Coordinates of C-alpha atoms in Angstrom, one line a residue:
X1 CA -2.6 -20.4 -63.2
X2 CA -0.5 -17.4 -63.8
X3 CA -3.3 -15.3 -61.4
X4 CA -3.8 -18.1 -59.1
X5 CA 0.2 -18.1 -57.8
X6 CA 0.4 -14.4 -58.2
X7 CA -3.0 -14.1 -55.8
X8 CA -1.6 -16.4 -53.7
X9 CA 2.2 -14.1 -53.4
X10 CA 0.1 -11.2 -52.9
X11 CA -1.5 -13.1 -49.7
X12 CA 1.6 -14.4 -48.6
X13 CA 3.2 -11.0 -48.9
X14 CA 0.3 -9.3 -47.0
X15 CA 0.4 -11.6 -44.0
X16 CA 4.2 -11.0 -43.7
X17 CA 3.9 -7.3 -43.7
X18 CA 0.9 -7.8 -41.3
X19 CA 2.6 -10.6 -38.5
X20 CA 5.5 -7.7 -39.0
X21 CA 3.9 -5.0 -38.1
X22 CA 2.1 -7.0 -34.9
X23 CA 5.2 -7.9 -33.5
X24 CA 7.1 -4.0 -34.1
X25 CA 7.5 -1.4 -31.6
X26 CA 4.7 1.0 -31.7
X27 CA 3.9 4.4 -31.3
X28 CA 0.3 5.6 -30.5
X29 CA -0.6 8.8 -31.4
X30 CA 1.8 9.8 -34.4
X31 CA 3.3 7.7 -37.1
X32 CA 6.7 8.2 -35.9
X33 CA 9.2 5.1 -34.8
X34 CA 8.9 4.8 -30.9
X35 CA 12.6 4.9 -29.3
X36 CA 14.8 2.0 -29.0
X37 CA 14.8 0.5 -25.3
X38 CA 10.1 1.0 -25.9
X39 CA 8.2 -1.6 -27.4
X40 CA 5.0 0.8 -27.0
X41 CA 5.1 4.8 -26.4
X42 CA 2.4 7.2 -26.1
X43 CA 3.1 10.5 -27.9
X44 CA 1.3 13.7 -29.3
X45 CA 4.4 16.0 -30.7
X46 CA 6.2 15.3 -33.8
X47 CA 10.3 15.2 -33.4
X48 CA 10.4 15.3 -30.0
X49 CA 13.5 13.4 -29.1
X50 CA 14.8 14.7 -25.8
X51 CA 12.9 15.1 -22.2
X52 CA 10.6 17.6 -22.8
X53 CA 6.7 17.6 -23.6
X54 CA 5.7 15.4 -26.2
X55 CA 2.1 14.3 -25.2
X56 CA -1.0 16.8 -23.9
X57 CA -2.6 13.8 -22.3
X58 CA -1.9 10.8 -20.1
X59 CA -2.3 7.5 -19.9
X60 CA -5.3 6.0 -18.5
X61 CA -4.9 2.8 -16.2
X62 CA -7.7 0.3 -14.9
X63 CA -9.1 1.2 -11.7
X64 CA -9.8 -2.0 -9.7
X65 CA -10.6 -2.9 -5.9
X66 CA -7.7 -4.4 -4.5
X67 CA -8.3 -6.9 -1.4
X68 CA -5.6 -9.0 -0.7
X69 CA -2.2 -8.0 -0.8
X70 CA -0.6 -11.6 -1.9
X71 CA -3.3 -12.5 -4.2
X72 CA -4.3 -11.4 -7.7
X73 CA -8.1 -10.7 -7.0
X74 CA -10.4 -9.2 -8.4
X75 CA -8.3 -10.6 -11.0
X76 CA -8.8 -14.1 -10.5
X77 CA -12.1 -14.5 -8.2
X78 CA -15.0 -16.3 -9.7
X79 CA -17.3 -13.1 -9.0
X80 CA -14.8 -9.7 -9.6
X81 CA -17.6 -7.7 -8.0
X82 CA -17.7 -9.9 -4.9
X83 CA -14.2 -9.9 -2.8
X84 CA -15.5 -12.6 -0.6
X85 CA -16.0 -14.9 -3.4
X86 CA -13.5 -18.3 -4.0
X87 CA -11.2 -18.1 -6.8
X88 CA -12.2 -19.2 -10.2
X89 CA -10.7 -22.1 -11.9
X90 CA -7.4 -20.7 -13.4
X91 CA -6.1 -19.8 -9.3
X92 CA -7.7 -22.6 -7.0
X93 CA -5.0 -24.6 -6.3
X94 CA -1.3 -24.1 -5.4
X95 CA 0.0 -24.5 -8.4
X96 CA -2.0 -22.5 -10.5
X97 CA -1.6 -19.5 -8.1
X98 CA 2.3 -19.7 -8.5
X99 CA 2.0 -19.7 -12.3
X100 CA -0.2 -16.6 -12.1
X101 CA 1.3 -14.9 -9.4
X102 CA 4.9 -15.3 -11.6
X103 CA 3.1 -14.6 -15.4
X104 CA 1.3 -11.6 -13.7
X105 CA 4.9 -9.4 -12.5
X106 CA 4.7 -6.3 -13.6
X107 CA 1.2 -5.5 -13.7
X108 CA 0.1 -1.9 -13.0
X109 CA -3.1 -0.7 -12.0
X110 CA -5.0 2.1 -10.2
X111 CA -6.3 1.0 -6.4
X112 CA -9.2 2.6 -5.7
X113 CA -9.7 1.6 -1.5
X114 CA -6.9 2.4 1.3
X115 CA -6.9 -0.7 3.5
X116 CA -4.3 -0.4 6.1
X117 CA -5.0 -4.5 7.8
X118 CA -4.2 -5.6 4.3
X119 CA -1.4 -3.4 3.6
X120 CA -3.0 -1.9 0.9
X121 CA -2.6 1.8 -0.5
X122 CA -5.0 3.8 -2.3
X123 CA -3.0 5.1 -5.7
X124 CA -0.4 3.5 -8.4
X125 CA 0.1 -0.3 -7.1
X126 CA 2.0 -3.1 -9.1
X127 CA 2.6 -7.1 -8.9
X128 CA 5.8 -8.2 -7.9
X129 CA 5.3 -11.6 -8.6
X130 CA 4.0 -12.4 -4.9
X131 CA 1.7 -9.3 -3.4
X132 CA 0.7 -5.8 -4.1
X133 CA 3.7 -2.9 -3.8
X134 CA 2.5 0.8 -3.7
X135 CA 4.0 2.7 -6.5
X136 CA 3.9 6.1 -3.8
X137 CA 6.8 5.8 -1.0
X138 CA 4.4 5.9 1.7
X139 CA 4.6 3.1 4.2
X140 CA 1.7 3.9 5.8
X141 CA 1.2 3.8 9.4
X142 CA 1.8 0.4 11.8
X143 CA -0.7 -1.7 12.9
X144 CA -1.5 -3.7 16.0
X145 CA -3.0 -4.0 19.4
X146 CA -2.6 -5.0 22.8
X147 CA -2.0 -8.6 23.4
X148 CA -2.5 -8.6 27.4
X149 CA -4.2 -5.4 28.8
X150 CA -2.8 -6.6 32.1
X151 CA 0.6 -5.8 30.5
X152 CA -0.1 -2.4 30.7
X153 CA 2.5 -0.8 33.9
X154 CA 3.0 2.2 35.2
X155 CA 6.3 2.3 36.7
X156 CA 8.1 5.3 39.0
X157 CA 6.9 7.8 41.8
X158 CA 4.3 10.5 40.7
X159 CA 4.1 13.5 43.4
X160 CA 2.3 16.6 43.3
X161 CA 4.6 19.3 41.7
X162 CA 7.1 17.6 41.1
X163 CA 8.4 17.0 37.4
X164 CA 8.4 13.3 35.8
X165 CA 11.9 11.9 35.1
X166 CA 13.4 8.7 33.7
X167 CA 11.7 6.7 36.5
X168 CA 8.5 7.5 35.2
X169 CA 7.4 5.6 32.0
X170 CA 4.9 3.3 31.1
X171 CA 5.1 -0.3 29.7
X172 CA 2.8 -1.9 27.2
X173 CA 3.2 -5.4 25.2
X174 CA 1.5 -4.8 21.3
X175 CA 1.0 -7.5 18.4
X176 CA 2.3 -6.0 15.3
X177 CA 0.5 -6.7 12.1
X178 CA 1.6 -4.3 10.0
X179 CA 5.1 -2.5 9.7
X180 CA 5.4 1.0 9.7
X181 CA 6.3 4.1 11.5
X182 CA 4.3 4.6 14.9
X183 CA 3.5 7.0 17.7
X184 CA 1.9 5.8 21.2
X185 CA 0.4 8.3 23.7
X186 CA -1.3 8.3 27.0
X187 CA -2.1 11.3 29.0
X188 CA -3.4 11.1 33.0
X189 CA -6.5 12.1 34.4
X190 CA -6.7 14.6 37.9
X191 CA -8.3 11.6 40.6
X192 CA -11.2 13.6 41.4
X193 CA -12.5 14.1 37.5
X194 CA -11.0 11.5 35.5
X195 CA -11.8 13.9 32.6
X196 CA -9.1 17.5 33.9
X197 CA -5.8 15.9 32.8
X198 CA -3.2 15.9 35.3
X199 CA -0.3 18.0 34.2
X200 CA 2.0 14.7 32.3
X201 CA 1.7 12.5 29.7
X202 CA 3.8 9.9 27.8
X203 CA 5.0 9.8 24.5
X204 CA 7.4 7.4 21.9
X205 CA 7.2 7.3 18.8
X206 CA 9.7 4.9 16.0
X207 CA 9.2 2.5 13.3
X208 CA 8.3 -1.5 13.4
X209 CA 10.3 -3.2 10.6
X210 CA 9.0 -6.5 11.0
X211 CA 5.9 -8.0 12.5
X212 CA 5.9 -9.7 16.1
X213 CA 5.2 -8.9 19.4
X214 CA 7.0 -5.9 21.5
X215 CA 7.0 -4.5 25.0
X216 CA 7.4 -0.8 24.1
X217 CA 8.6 1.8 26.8
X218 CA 6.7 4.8 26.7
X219 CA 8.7 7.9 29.2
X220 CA 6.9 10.5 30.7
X221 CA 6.7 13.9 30.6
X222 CA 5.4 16.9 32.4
X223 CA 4.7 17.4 36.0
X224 CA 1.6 16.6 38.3
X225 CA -0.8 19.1 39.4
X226 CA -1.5 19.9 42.5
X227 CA -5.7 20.5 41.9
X228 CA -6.7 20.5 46.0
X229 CA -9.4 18.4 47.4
X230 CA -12.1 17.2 45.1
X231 CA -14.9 20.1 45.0
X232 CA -17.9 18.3 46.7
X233 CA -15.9 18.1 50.2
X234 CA -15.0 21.8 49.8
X235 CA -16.5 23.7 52.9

């Protein structure tokens, strides 16, 4: 009986230590205590205790294929390897996706595609509990396009010789998909070759904070060359 309760103590005693030890801070790589404010640390160097090296290697993250910036795939698709596929059972609904979306903050990995439509960087990107954030401080360039191409205008006088002034600008109306810093060009072609640019252009450049639709100035720049008459009329 004696052996029996003294087994059974020594099984008791083993699973403490043990659901202790799962629940500690923990240091991989030496046996030492990790710091206060870390329930795991990576480290290499014994007594290390200030900012300088303590390791020789890093950490390696998972390397995924981002695809949508406000949903957790390839996390939760029924087919990882398939973006296109539907989401699998535990994200199909509302509901579900909110519970994931909020359980999942904080989630780090390694994106392996640049998709600018999506908003997505290639690098470091993390879960903020509703979309994809890019660990690097690029924003990335805007995107958008032209909503009318009639409301393309060129406004002002243009005469040979003479430079462009604030007269001269163009006008353009874009849909804005994507925020981010921007720089529009156009340059003018000589009337008898389209192709021998004309001596001006137009230029602007800024930063779209939010998405929407803008009519953007664009001022131009230069002066027009006088080329003479077209060569095939030349005598």
């Amino acid at each position: 009986m004696k052996k029996r309760i003294s087994l059974i103590s020594a099984i008791l005693l083993f699973a403490l230590l043990i659901s202790q030890f799962m629940i500690a801070q923990v240091t991989i790589g030496l046996g030492e205590e990790p710091e206060k404010g870390t329930l795991l640390q990576l480290k290499e160097k014994d007594n290390v205790t200030d900012d300088t090296k303590n390791a020789y290697r890093g950490l390696g993250l998972p390397r995924v294929t981002l695809s949508k910036k406000d949903q957790l795939y390839p996390m939760f698709l029924s087919d990882p390897d398939n973006p296109l596929s539907n989401p699998n059972n535990d994200y199909d609904d509302a509901t579900k996706k909110e519970a994931q979306d909020k359980k999942h903050t904080g989630l780090i990995v390694y994106n392996l595609v640049e998709d600018e439509e999506e908003g997505l960087c290639k690098g470091l990107n993390q879960w903020n509990g509703k979309e994809w954030s890019c660990f690097q401080e690029k924003m990335g360039n805007a995107v958008g396009n032209i909503t009318n191409c009639s409301s393309l205008a060129v406004n002002g006088a243009y005469k040979n010789t003479e430079p462009l002034n604030s007269s001269n600008y163009l006008t353009v109306t874009l849909n804005i998909t994507k925020i981010g810093p921007y720089t529009i060009t156009g340059r003018a072609g000589y009337n008898g070759d389209a192709s021998i640019e004309n001596g001006y252009y137009f230029i602007t450049s800024g930063m779209f904070l939010t998405p929407g639709e803008y009519t953007i100035q664009i001022p131009g720049s230069g002066r027009p060359l006088f080329r003479g008459c077209p060569r095939e009329i030349l005598g």
